Amino acid sequence: MDTPPQASTRLTDLPAWKALWSHFTRAREWHMRALFEADEQRAERFTLEHQGLLLDYSKNRITGQTMTLLLQLAEQCGLRARIDAMFAGARINETEDRAAFHVALRSRGDTPMRVDGADVMPQVRAVLQRMARFAGAVRSGEWLGHTQQPITDIVNIGIGGSDLGSQMVCEALKAYAHPRLRMHFVSNVDSSQLKETLRQVHAQTTLFIVESKTFTTHETLTNAHTARDWFLHRAQDEAAIARHFVAVSTNAAAVAEFGIDPRNMFEFWDWVGGRFSLWSAIGLPIMLYLGERNFLALLDGAHAMDGHFRDAPFDANMPVVLALLGIWYINFFGAGSHVMAPYDQYLHRLPAFIQQLDMESNGKRTTRDGQLVDYETAPIIWGETGINGQHAFFQLLHQGTHVAPIDFIGSLDGHGSLPGHHEILMANMFAQAEAFMRGRNADEVALELAAQGVDAAAIRRMVPFRVFDGNRPSNTVLLERLDPYRLGALIALYEHKIFVQGSIWKIHSFDQWGVELGKQLAKTIHAELLAHRPPQAHDASTAQLIARYLAVNAQRRC
Ligand code: F6P
């Protein structure tokens, strides 16, 4: 009997990896049109449904054999053990020596979820209750500002994982929002964002939430200090801060030092990664805007996806299947990017959110045992609402030279849409996926032109430009409707997809050391710009840019 491969075996030495390469030499010749024609059951066979989410992955350059080999790859990479370790609260974020236990944040019921033997659920529930009490008070008008007026505006100050998730969800579920509350998100240290936001709000009726896991992020703290000065200038009373500033962090000491009363701090824990944190107190803006019930429904949807991910066999497991399709294109077809195309205006921040989730997690080139990879890892994630993309960059996707798989995301229920709009929207989404798959060959173009009365010579000239090769892969994710539950499930689907890919690539998905060097250099240069420090040895280009900046600003100061 063959010995099963060890989880430590290099990816490229695994039997399934080698089998996939040999399979690929045939697969790259297939056209999806022919695959559909050859198999009437194809759509049904390559569709999964779970918790109000349908994933149709039939428009991919795969056969049953491809999926079998990809699933073998997952097995040979020890994916089962990785999933079990995550759900067991093991310290799988090894380079930061932490668990990555966001599944505990949306765990419902009485099952203990342990990190280092200790059940974290009592603290998770306690914080949720505090958040709910606070959100309830603000929403009902019981929580008043320092001049006894109810809160009308909430300004979230945070960046990256302390901004994108809450912002994306608040946008996506606007239809569920409290009618009195307006949400604002400030992440950029470019003061124009804060300035424009403050122009729209009043100190008496604004609540600032300062969100930072570390509470050391320069951009966030600078914005928070400026917002505090702005507020104090108007309120003229330090005591008023307690009615208008709350913090969300893992760093209580830094929050206190900033001047926010620890009673106004909502905590979370080091086992929650920043980009996986919207389910924790970092989701306070969501709970404020949408209410406790909707926030819990978001958690429930994610929890249902967690159960599916943990328990479903890999061939029926949505995150695993999505991840494997990604591997197929990135590692075999050489696709360097992946497009997120939501056909829903409310989901317009989803591409940016998934971009951080995926690229910060899997944008790595060192394996967990410290070797350099000899294969590609995370693709560049980009995108835009599909309808806008169609009139902008889809040209390249249809006829350009890059292979970029696309995820189409839309909802079936057009309830709430203005008459006539939803059908047009969804018709476009289905049509694009069909066009990317089928393409249009030279005969079809010629026939169409002839039917329009174009003469033969002109047809010959026009055909090359109007041919679409098709065979461009896409997944379609249909939500029964865009509601908190389905959105929770959708986000968790992508979180787990990313974890599966990282597991197969044998990289650490939960750290982000690549962001550190820029932060350090910025600190040094910042001091130089403030002329607190003589310029360090920089390369000629950087030195020149700093000198030019100093010269212009010195002139302005004179
Ligand atoms: O610089 C990257 C990063 O650390 C992200 O991982 C994180 O989401 C973001 O900055 C914000 O960090 P914090 O919540 O600690 O302010």
Coordinates of C-alpha atoms and ligand atoms in Angstrom, one line a residue:
M1 CA 0.0 0.0 0.0
D2 CA 1.2 3.5 -0.8
T3 CA 2.2 5.6 2.3
P4 CA 0.0 8.8 2.5
P5 CA 2.0 11.9 1.9
Q6 CA 3.1 13.8 5.0
A7 CA 1.6 17.3 5.6
S8 CA 5.3 18.5 5.6
T9 CA 5.9 17.3 2.1
R10 CA 6.5 20.2 -0.3
L11 CA 3.4 21.1 -2.2
T12 CA 5.0 20.6 -5.5
D13 CA 6.1 17.1 -4.5
L14 CA 2.6 15.9 -3.7
P15 CA 1.2 13.2 -6.0
A16 CA -2.0 15.2 -6.5
W17 CA 0.0 18.3 -7.5
K18 CA 1.9 16.3 -10.1
A19 CA -1.3 14.6 -11.3
L20 CA -2.9 18.0 -11.7
W21 CA 0.0 19.2 -13.9
S22 CA -0.5 16.3 -16.2
H23 CA -4.2 16.8 -16.2
F24 CA -3.7 20.5 -16.9
T25 CA -1.9 19.7 -20.2
R26 CA -5.2 18.4 -21.4
A27 CA -7.5 20.7 -19.5
R28 CA -6.0 23.9 -21.0
E29 CA -7.3 22.7 -24.4
W30 CA -10.9 22.4 -23.4
H31 CA -13.6 24.9 -24.1
M32 CA -16.4 25.2 -21.6
R33 CA -18.9 25.4 -24.4
A34 CA -18.0 21.9 -25.3
L35 CA -18.0 20.7 -21.7
F36 CA -21.6 22.1 -21.3
E37 CA -22.7 20.4 -24.6
A38 CA -21.2 17.1 -23.5
D39 CA -23.0 17.0 -20.2
E40 CA -26.6 18.0 -19.6
Q41 CA -26.2 17.6 -15.9
R42 CA -23.2 19.9 -15.7
A43 CA -24.9 22.9 -14.1
E44 CA -26.6 20.7 -11.5
R45 CA -23.5 18.7 -10.8
F46 CA -21.4 21.8 -10.2
T47 CA -23.8 23.6 -7.9
L48 CA -23.9 23.7 -4.2
E49 CA -26.5 25.2 -1.9
H50 CA -26.4 26.1 1.7
Q51 CA -28.2 28.4 4.1
G52 CA -29.7 30.6 1.4
L53 CA -26.5 30.8 -0.7
L54 CA -26.2 29.1 -4.1
L55 CA -22.8 28.6 -5.6
D56 CA -22.9 27.7 -9.3
Y57 CA -19.3 26.8 -10.3
S58 CA -20.1 25.0 -13.5
K59 CA -18.7 27.9 -15.6
N60 CA -15.1 26.8 -14.8
R61 CA -12.6 24.9 -16.9
I62 CA -13.1 21.7 -15.0
T63 CA -14.5 18.3 -15.2
G64 CA -15.3 15.8 -12.5
Q65 CA -11.8 14.5 -12.8
T66 CA -10.3 18.0 -12.2
M67 CA -12.4 18.3 -9.0
T68 CA -11.3 14.8 -7.9
L69 CA -7.6 15.7 -8.3
L70 CA -8.1 19.0 -6.5
L71 CA -9.9 17.3 -3.7
Q72 CA -7.0 14.9 -3.4
L73 CA -4.7 17.8 -3.2
A74 CA -6.7 19.2 -0.3
E75 CA -6.5 15.9 1.5
Q76 CA -2.8 15.4 0.8
C77 CA -2.1 18.9 2.2
G78 CA -3.6 17.9 5.6
L79 CA -6.5 20.3 5.2
R80 CA -8.8 18.3 7.6
A81 CA -6.2 18.7 10.4
R82 CA -5.9 22.4 9.7
I83 CA -9.6 22.9 9.9
D84 CA -9.8 20.9 13.1
A85 CA -6.9 22.9 14.6
M86 CA -8.7 26.2 13.8
F87 CA -12.0 25.0 15.4
A88 CA -10.1 23.7 18.4
G89 CA -8.6 27.1 19.1
A90 CA -5.0 25.9 18.5
R91 CA -2.3 28.6 18.0
I92 CA -2.4 28.3 14.3
N93 CA -1.2 31.9 14.0
E94 CA 2.2 30.7 14.9
T95 CA 4.4 33.7 14.0
E96 CA 2.3 35.8 16.4
D97 CA 1.8 32.8 18.8
R98 CA -1.9 33.1 18.8
A99 CA -5.1 31.2 17.9
A100 CA -7.1 32.5 15.0
F101 CA -10.5 31.9 16.6
H102 CA -13.0 34.2 14.9
V103 CA -15.3 31.2 14.7
A104 CA -15.8 31.5 18.5
L105 CA -17.2 35.1 18.0
R106 CA -20.2 33.8 16.1
S107 CA -20.5 30.5 18.0
R108 CA -24.1 30.2 19.3
G109 CA -25.4 27.9 22.0
D110 CA -23.6 26.4 25.0
T111 CA -20.7 24.6 23.3
P112 CA -17.5 25.7 25.0
M113 CA -14.8 27.2 22.6
R114 CA -11.4 26.8 24.2
V115 CA -8.1 28.6 23.8
D116 CA -5.4 27.1 26.0
G117 CA -8.0 25.1 27.8
A118 CA -10.1 28.1 28.8
D119 CA -13.6 28.6 27.4
V120 CA -13.7 32.0 25.8
M121 CA -17.5 32.0 25.3
P122 CA -18.4 33.6 28.7
Q123 CA -16.2 36.7 27.8
V124 CA -17.5 36.7 24.2
R125 CA -21.1 36.7 25.5
A126 CA -20.4 39.3 28.1
V127 CA -19.0 41.8 25.6
L128 CA -21.9 41.1 23.2
Q129 CA -24.3 41.9 26.0
R130 CA -22.4 45.2 26.8
M131 CA -22.5 46.1 23.2
A132 CA -26.2 45.3 23.0
R133 CA -27.0 47.4 26.1
F134 CA -25.0 50.3 24.8
A135 CA -26.4 50.1 21.2
G136 CA -29.9 49.8 22.6
A137 CA -29.5 52.9 24.7
V138 CA -28.1 55.0 21.8
R139 CA -30.8 53.7 19.4
S140 CA -33.6 54.3 21.8
G141 CA -32.5 57.8 22.6
E142 CA -31.8 56.9 26.2
W143 CA -28.1 57.6 25.7
L144 CA -27.8 61.4 25.4
G145 CA -25.0 63.7 24.4
H146 CA -23.6 66.3 26.8
T147 CA -26.4 68.7 26.0
Q148 CA -29.1 66.0 26.5
Q149 CA -29.7 65.4 22.9
P150 CA -29.9 62.0 21.3
I151 CA -27.1 60.8 19.0
T152 CA -27.7 61.3 15.3
D153 CA -24.3 60.6 13.8
I154 CA -21.7 57.9 14.5
V155 CA -18.1 58.5 13.3
N156 CA -16.0 55.4 13.3
I157 CA -12.3 56.1 13.4
G158 CA -10.2 53.1 12.4
I159 CA -8.3 51.6 9.5
G160 CA -7.9 48.3 7.7
G161 CA -9.7 45.6 9.7
S162 CA -10.9 48.2 12.1
D163 CA -12.7 50.0 9.3
L164 CA -13.4 47.9 6.2
G165 CA -15.6 45.1 7.7
S166 CA -18.0 47.4 9.6
Q167 CA -18.1 49.8 6.8
M168 CA -18.9 47.1 4.2
V169 CA -21.6 45.6 6.4
C170 CA -23.2 48.9 7.3
E171 CA -23.4 49.8 3.6
A172 CA -24.7 46.4 2.6
L173 CA -27.5 46.4 5.1
K174 CA -28.5 50.0 5.0
A175 CA -32.0 48.9 4.4
Y176 CA -32.0 47.7 8.0
A177 CA -30.6 50.8 9.5
H178 CA -32.0 52.9 12.3
P179 CA -33.7 55.9 10.7
R180 CA -32.1 58.5 13.0
L181 CA -28.5 57.3 12.7
R182 CA -26.0 58.3 10.0
M183 CA -22.8 56.4 9.8
H184 CA -19.4 57.9 8.9
F185 CA -16.1 56.1 8.5
V186 CA -12.8 57.9 8.8
S187 CA -9.7 55.9 8.0
N188 CA -7.4 58.1 6.1
V189 CA -4.9 60.3 7.9
D190 CA -5.2 62.7 5.0
S191 CA -7.2 65.3 7.0
S192 CA -9.6 66.0 4.2
Q193 CA -11.6 62.9 5.1
L194 CA -12.0 63.9 8.8
K195 CA -12.6 67.5 7.8
E196 CA -15.4 66.6 5.4
T197 CA -17.0 64.3 8.0
L198 CA -16.8 66.9 10.8
R199 CA -18.4 69.4 8.5
Q200 CA -21.5 67.2 8.4
V201 CA -22.0 66.6 12.1
H202 CA -22.6 68.4 15.3
A203 CA -20.6 67.9 18.5
Q204 CA -23.7 67.6 20.7
T205 CA -25.2 64.7 18.7
T206 CA -22.1 62.8 17.5
L207 CA -20.7 59.6 18.9
F208 CA -17.1 58.8 18.0
I209 CA -15.9 55.2 18.1
V210 CA -12.2 54.8 18.1
E211 CA -11.4 51.3 16.8
S212 CA -7.9 49.9 16.9
K213 CA -6.9 46.4 17.9
T214 CA -3.4 47.6 19.0
F215 CA -4.4 51.2 19.8
T216 CA -1.0 52.2 18.4
T217 CA -1.9 52.8 14.7
H218 CA -0.6 56.2 13.8
E219 CA -3.3 57.1 11.3
T220 CA -6.1 56.1 13.7
L221 CA -4.6 57.8 16.8
T222 CA -3.9 61.0 14.9
N223 CA -7.5 61.1 13.6
A224 CA -8.8 60.3 17.1
H225 CA -6.8 63.1 18.7
T226 CA -7.9 65.6 16.1
A227 CA -11.6 64.6 16.5
R228 CA -11.2 64.9 20.3
D229 CA -9.7 68.4 20.0
W230 CA -12.5 69.4 17.6
F231 CA -15.0 68.1 20.1
L232 CA -13.5 69.7 23.2
H233 CA -13.2 73.0 21.4
R234 CA -17.0 72.9 21.0
A235 CA -18.0 71.2 24.2
Q236 CA -15.5 73.1 26.5
D237 CA -15.9 70.3 29.0
E238 CA -13.6 67.3 29.5
A239 CA -16.3 65.4 31.3
A240 CA -18.4 65.5 28.1
I241 CA -16.0 63.2 26.4
A242 CA -17.5 60.2 28.2
R243 CA -20.8 60.8 26.4
H244 CA -19.2 61.1 23.0
F245 CA -16.2 58.8 22.8
V246 CA -16.0 55.1 23.1
A247 CA -13.1 52.8 22.1
V248 CA -12.8 49.2 20.8
S249 CA -9.5 47.6 21.4
T250 CA -7.4 44.8 23.0
N251 CA -5.2 47.4 24.6
A252 CA -6.9 48.9 27.7
A253 CA -3.9 50.7 28.9
A254 CA -3.5 52.7 25.6
V255 CA -7.2 53.5 25.6
A256 CA -7.0 54.9 29.1
E257 CA -3.9 56.9 28.2
F258 CA -5.8 58.4 25.3
G259 CA -8.4 59.7 27.7
I260 CA -11.3 57.3 27.1
D261 CA -12.9 56.0 30.3
P262 CA -12.3 52.2 30.4
R263 CA -16.0 51.9 31.1
N264 CA -16.5 53.2 27.6
M265 CA -14.2 50.6 26.1
F266 CA -15.4 47.4 24.4
E267 CA -12.7 44.7 24.4
F268 CA -11.7 41.9 22.2
W269 CA -8.8 39.5 22.3
D270 CA -5.5 38.8 20.6
W271 CA -7.0 35.6 19.1
V272 CA -9.1 37.8 16.8
G273 CA -7.2 38.9 13.7
G274 CA -7.9 42.5 12.6
R275 CA -9.4 41.5 9.2
F276 CA -11.5 38.8 10.9
S277 CA -12.8 41.1 13.6
L278 CA -16.1 42.5 12.4
W279 CA -17.8 39.8 14.5
S280 CA -16.2 41.1 17.7
A281 CA -16.7 44.5 19.4
I282 CA -15.1 45.9 16.2
G283 CA -18.6 45.4 14.9
L284 CA -20.0 47.9 17.3
P285 CA -20.9 50.4 14.5
I286 CA -22.8 47.5 12.9
M287 CA -24.8 46.8 16.1
L288 CA -25.5 50.5 16.6
Y289 CA -26.6 51.1 13.0
L290 CA -28.6 47.8 12.5
G291 CA -29.5 46.8 16.1
E292 CA -28.8 43.8 18.2
R293 CA -31.2 41.5 16.4
N294 CA -29.6 42.1 13.0
F295 CA -26.1 41.8 14.4
L296 CA -27.0 38.5 15.9
A297 CA -28.5 37.4 12.6
L298 CA -25.2 38.3 10.9
L299 CA -23.4 36.1 13.5
D300 CA -25.9 33.3 13.0
G301 CA -25.3 33.3 9.2
A302 CA -21.6 33.1 9.7
H303 CA -22.0 30.4 12.3
A304 CA -24.1 28.3 9.9
M305 CA -21.3 28.6 7.3
D306 CA -18.8 27.6 10.0
G307 CA -20.7 24.5 10.7
H308 CA -20.9 23.7 7.0
F309 CA -17.2 24.3 6.5
R310 CA -16.3 22.1 9.5
D311 CA -18.7 19.3 8.8
A312 CA -19.5 19.0 5.1
P313 CA -17.4 16.6 3.0
F314 CA -14.9 18.5 0.9
D315 CA -16.7 17.8 -2.4
A316 CA -19.8 19.5 -1.0
N317 CA -18.1 22.1 1.0
M318 CA -18.5 25.6 -0.5
P319 CA -15.4 27.3 0.9
V320 CA -13.2 24.3 0.0
V321 CA -14.6 24.1 -3.5
L322 CA -14.2 27.9 -4.1
A323 CA -10.6 27.7 -2.7
L324 CA -9.7 24.7 -4.9
L325 CA -11.0 26.5 -8.0
G326 CA -8.8 29.4 -7.1
I327 CA -5.8 27.1 -6.8
W328 CA -6.6 25.6 -10.2
Y329 CA -6.4 29.0 -11.9
I330 CA -3.6 30.6 -9.9
N331 CA -1.2 27.7 -9.8
F332 CA -1.9 26.0 -13.1
F333 CA -3.4 28.5 -15.5
G334 CA -1.2 31.3 -14.1
A335 CA -4.1 33.6 -13.2
G336 CA -2.6 36.5 -11.3
S337 CA -5.8 38.2 -10.3
H338 CA -9.3 37.5 -9.2
V339 CA -12.3 39.8 -9.8
M340 CA -15.1 40.4 -7.3
A341 CA -18.2 41.6 -9.2
P342 CA -21.2 42.2 -6.9
Y343 CA -24.4 42.9 -8.8
D344 CA -25.8 44.9 -5.9
Q345 CA -25.0 48.5 -5.1
Y346 CA -25.3 47.8 -1.4
L347 CA -22.3 45.4 -1.8
H348 CA -20.1 48.1 -3.3
R349 CA -17.5 47.9 -0.5
L350 CA -17.3 44.1 -0.7
P351 CA -14.4 44.1 -3.2
A352 CA -12.3 46.3 -0.9
F353 CA -13.1 44.2 2.1
I354 CA -12.3 40.9 0.4
Q355 CA -9.1 42.5 -1.0
Q356 CA -7.8 43.1 2.5
L357 CA -9.1 39.7 3.7
D358 CA -7.4 37.8 0.9
M359 CA -4.2 39.8 0.1
E360 CA -3.2 40.5 3.7
S361 CA -3.8 36.9 4.6
N362 CA -2.2 35.0 1.7
G363 CA 0.1 37.6 0.2
K364 CA 3.1 35.6 1.5
R365 CA 6.0 33.7 0.0
T366 CA 7.4 31.8 2.9
T367 CA 6.0 28.5 3.9
R368 CA 5.1 27.6 7.5
D369 CA 8.4 25.8 7.8
G370 CA 10.4 28.8 6.6
Q371 CA 11.1 27.8 3.0
L372 CA 10.5 30.1 0.0
V373 CA 7.6 28.9 -2.0
D374 CA 8.2 27.7 -5.6
Y375 CA 4.6 28.4 -6.7
E376 CA 2.3 31.4 -6.8
T377 CA 0.1 32.3 -3.8
A378 CA -2.6 35.0 -3.3
P379 CA -3.9 36.6 -6.5
I380 CA -4.5 40.3 -6.7
I381 CA -8.1 40.9 -5.7
W382 CA -9.8 43.7 -7.4
G383 CA -13.3 44.6 -8.5
E384 CA -16.2 47.0 -8.5
T385 CA -20.0 46.6 -8.7
G386 CA -20.4 44.4 -11.8
I387 CA -22.7 46.8 -13.6
N388 CA -20.1 49.6 -13.4
G389 CA -17.3 47.2 -14.3
Q390 CA -19.2 46.2 -17.4
H391 CA -18.8 49.8 -18.7
A392 CA -15.3 50.1 -17.6
F393 CA -12.9 47.2 -17.3
F394 CA -14.9 44.2 -18.5
Q395 CA -13.5 44.8 -22.0
L396 CA -10.2 43.5 -20.9
L397 CA -11.8 40.5 -19.2
H398 CA -13.6 39.6 -22.3
Q399 CA -11.0 40.2 -25.0
G400 CA -7.7 41.0 -23.2
T401 CA -4.7 38.7 -22.6
H402 CA -5.1 38.0 -18.9
V403 CA -7.0 35.2 -17.4
A404 CA -8.9 36.6 -14.4
P405 CA -11.6 34.4 -12.8
I406 CA -14.6 36.4 -11.7
D407 CA -17.0 35.9 -8.8
F408 CA -20.5 37.2 -9.7
I409 CA -22.6 37.9 -6.6
G410 CA -26.2 38.9 -6.7
S411 CA -29.5 38.3 -4.9
L412 CA -32.6 36.6 -6.2
D413 CA -35.1 38.7 -4.2
G414 CA -35.5 42.1 -5.8
H415 CA -37.9 43.2 -3.1
G416 CA -37.4 46.8 -2.3
S417 CA -35.9 47.6 -5.7
L418 CA -37.6 50.3 -7.8
P419 CA -39.9 48.8 -10.5
G420 CA -38.0 47.4 -13.5
H421 CA -34.5 47.8 -12.1
H422 CA -33.7 44.4 -10.5
E423 CA -34.6 42.5 -13.7
I424 CA -32.2 44.6 -15.7
L425 CA -29.5 44.2 -13.1
M426 CA -29.8 40.4 -12.9
A427 CA -30.2 40.0 -16.6
N428 CA -26.8 41.7 -17.0
M429 CA -25.2 39.5 -14.4
F430 CA -26.4 36.3 -16.0
A431 CA -25.6 37.6 -19.5
Q432 CA -22.0 38.5 -18.5
A433 CA -21.3 35.1 -17.0
E434 CA -22.8 33.5 -20.1
A435 CA -20.7 35.7 -22.4
F436 CA -17.5 35.0 -20.5
M437 CA -18.2 31.3 -20.8
R438 CA -19.5 30.9 -24.3
G439 CA -17.8 33.7 -26.1
R440 CA -18.7 34.3 -29.8
N441 CA -16.9 32.6 -32.5
A442 CA -16.1 33.8 -36.1
D443 CA -19.0 32.0 -37.7
E444 CA -21.5 33.5 -35.2
V445 CA -20.1 37.0 -35.8
A446 CA -20.2 36.5 -39.6
L447 CA -23.8 35.2 -39.5
E448 CA -24.9 38.1 -37.3
L449 CA -23.3 40.7 -39.5
A450 CA -24.7 39.1 -42.6
A451 CA -28.2 39.2 -41.1
Q452 CA -27.7 42.9 -40.7
G453 CA -26.9 43.2 -44.4
V454 CA -23.2 43.9 -44.0
D455 CA -21.3 42.9 -47.2
A456 CA -18.8 40.0 -47.3
A457 CA -15.7 42.1 -47.5
A458 CA -16.7 44.2 -44.6
I459 CA -17.5 41.1 -42.6
R460 CA -14.1 39.7 -43.2
R461 CA -12.5 42.9 -42.0
M462 CA -14.7 43.1 -38.9
V463 CA -14.7 39.5 -37.7
P464 CA -11.3 39.5 -35.9
F465 CA -12.3 42.4 -33.7
R466 CA -15.7 41.0 -32.8
V467 CA -14.7 37.5 -31.9
F468 CA -14.8 36.6 -28.2
D469 CA -12.9 33.5 -27.3
G470 CA -15.0 32.9 -24.2
N471 CA -13.8 30.1 -22.0
R472 CA -13.3 32.7 -19.3
P473 CA -14.1 31.2 -15.9
S474 CA -16.5 32.5 -13.3
N475 CA -18.4 31.5 -10.2
T476 CA -21.9 32.7 -9.5
V477 CA -23.0 33.2 -5.9
L478 CA -26.7 33.9 -5.5
L479 CA -28.1 35.0 -2.2
E480 CA -31.8 34.3 -1.6
R481 CA -31.8 37.9 -0.5
L482 CA -29.3 40.4 0.9
D483 CA -30.1 40.2 4.6
P484 CA -27.9 40.0 7.8
Y485 CA -28.0 36.2 7.9
R486 CA -27.0 35.6 4.3
L487 CA -24.4 38.3 4.4
G488 CA -22.9 36.7 7.5
A489 CA -22.8 33.4 5.6
L490 CA -21.2 35.0 2.6
I491 CA -18.4 36.7 4.5
A492 CA -17.6 33.5 6.4
L493 CA -17.6 31.7 3.0
Y494 CA -14.7 33.9 1.8
E495 CA -12.9 33.8 5.2
H496 CA -12.8 30.1 5.0
K497 CA -11.9 30.0 1.3
I498 CA -8.9 32.1 2.1
F499 CA -7.9 29.9 5.0
V500 CA -8.1 26.8 2.8
Q501 CA -5.9 28.3 0.1
G502 CA -3.4 29.4 2.7
S503 CA -3.4 25.9 4.1
I504 CA -2.8 24.4 0.7
W505 CA 0.0 26.9 0.0
K506 CA 1.4 26.0 3.4
I507 CA 1.7 29.7 4.4
H508 CA 0.7 31.6 7.5
S509 CA -2.6 33.2 6.7
F510 CA -3.1 35.1 10.0
D511 CA -0.1 37.3 10.3
Q512 CA 0.9 40.4 8.3
W513 CA 4.6 41.1 8.7
G514 CA 4.7 42.6 5.3
V515 CA 3.1 45.8 6.5
E516 CA 5.7 46.5 9.2
L517 CA 8.7 47.9 7.2
G518 CA 6.7 50.8 5.7
K519 CA 5.4 51.7 9.1
Q520 CA 8.9 51.9 10.6
L521 CA 10.3 54.0 7.7
A522 CA 7.3 56.3 7.9
K523 CA 8.0 57.0 11.6
T524 CA 11.6 57.9 10.8
I525 CA 10.6 60.1 7.8
H526 CA 7.8 61.7 9.8
A527 CA 10.3 62.9 12.4
E528 CA 12.5 64.3 9.6
L529 CA 9.6 66.1 8.1
L530 CA 8.9 67.7 11.4
A531 CA 12.6 68.5 11.6
H532 CA 12.9 66.8 14.9
R533 CA 15.7 64.7 13.5
P534 CA 18.4 65.1 11.0
P535 CA 17.7 63.2 7.8
Q536 CA 18.9 59.6 7.9
A537 CA 20.7 57.9 5.1
H538 CA 18.1 57.4 2.4
D539 CA 18.4 56.3 -1.2
A540 CA 18.8 59.2 -3.6
S541 CA 15.2 59.2 -4.7
T542 CA 13.7 59.2 -1.2
A543 CA 16.2 61.8 -0.1
Q544 CA 15.3 64.0 -3.0
L545 CA 11.6 63.7 -2.4
I546 CA 12.0 64.5 1.3
A547 CA 14.2 67.5 0.5
R548 CA 11.6 68.8 -2.0
Y549 CA 8.8 68.5 0.5
L550 CA 10.9 70.3 3.2
A551 CA 11.8 73.1 0.8
V552 CA 8.2 73.8 -0.2
N553 CA 6.9 73.6 3.4
A554 CA 9.7 75.7 4.7
Q555 CA 8.8 78.4 2.1
R556 CA 5.2 78.2 3.2
R557 CA 6.2 78.7 6.9
C558 CA 8.3 81.8 6.1
Ligands
F6P1 O1 -1.2 47.7 9.0 C1 -2.0 46.6 8.8 C2 -3.0 46.4 10.0 O2 -2.3 46.0 11.1 C3 -4.1 45.5 9.7 O3 -3.8 44.2 9.8 C4 -5.1 46.0 10.6 O4 -6.4 45.6 10.3 C5 -4.9 47.5 10.6 O5 -3.6 47.7 10.4 C6 -5.4 48.3 11.7 O6 -4.8 47.9 12.9 P1 -5.4 48.3 14.3 O7 -6.7 47.8 14.5 O8 -4.4 47.7 15.3 O9 -5.4 49.8 14.4

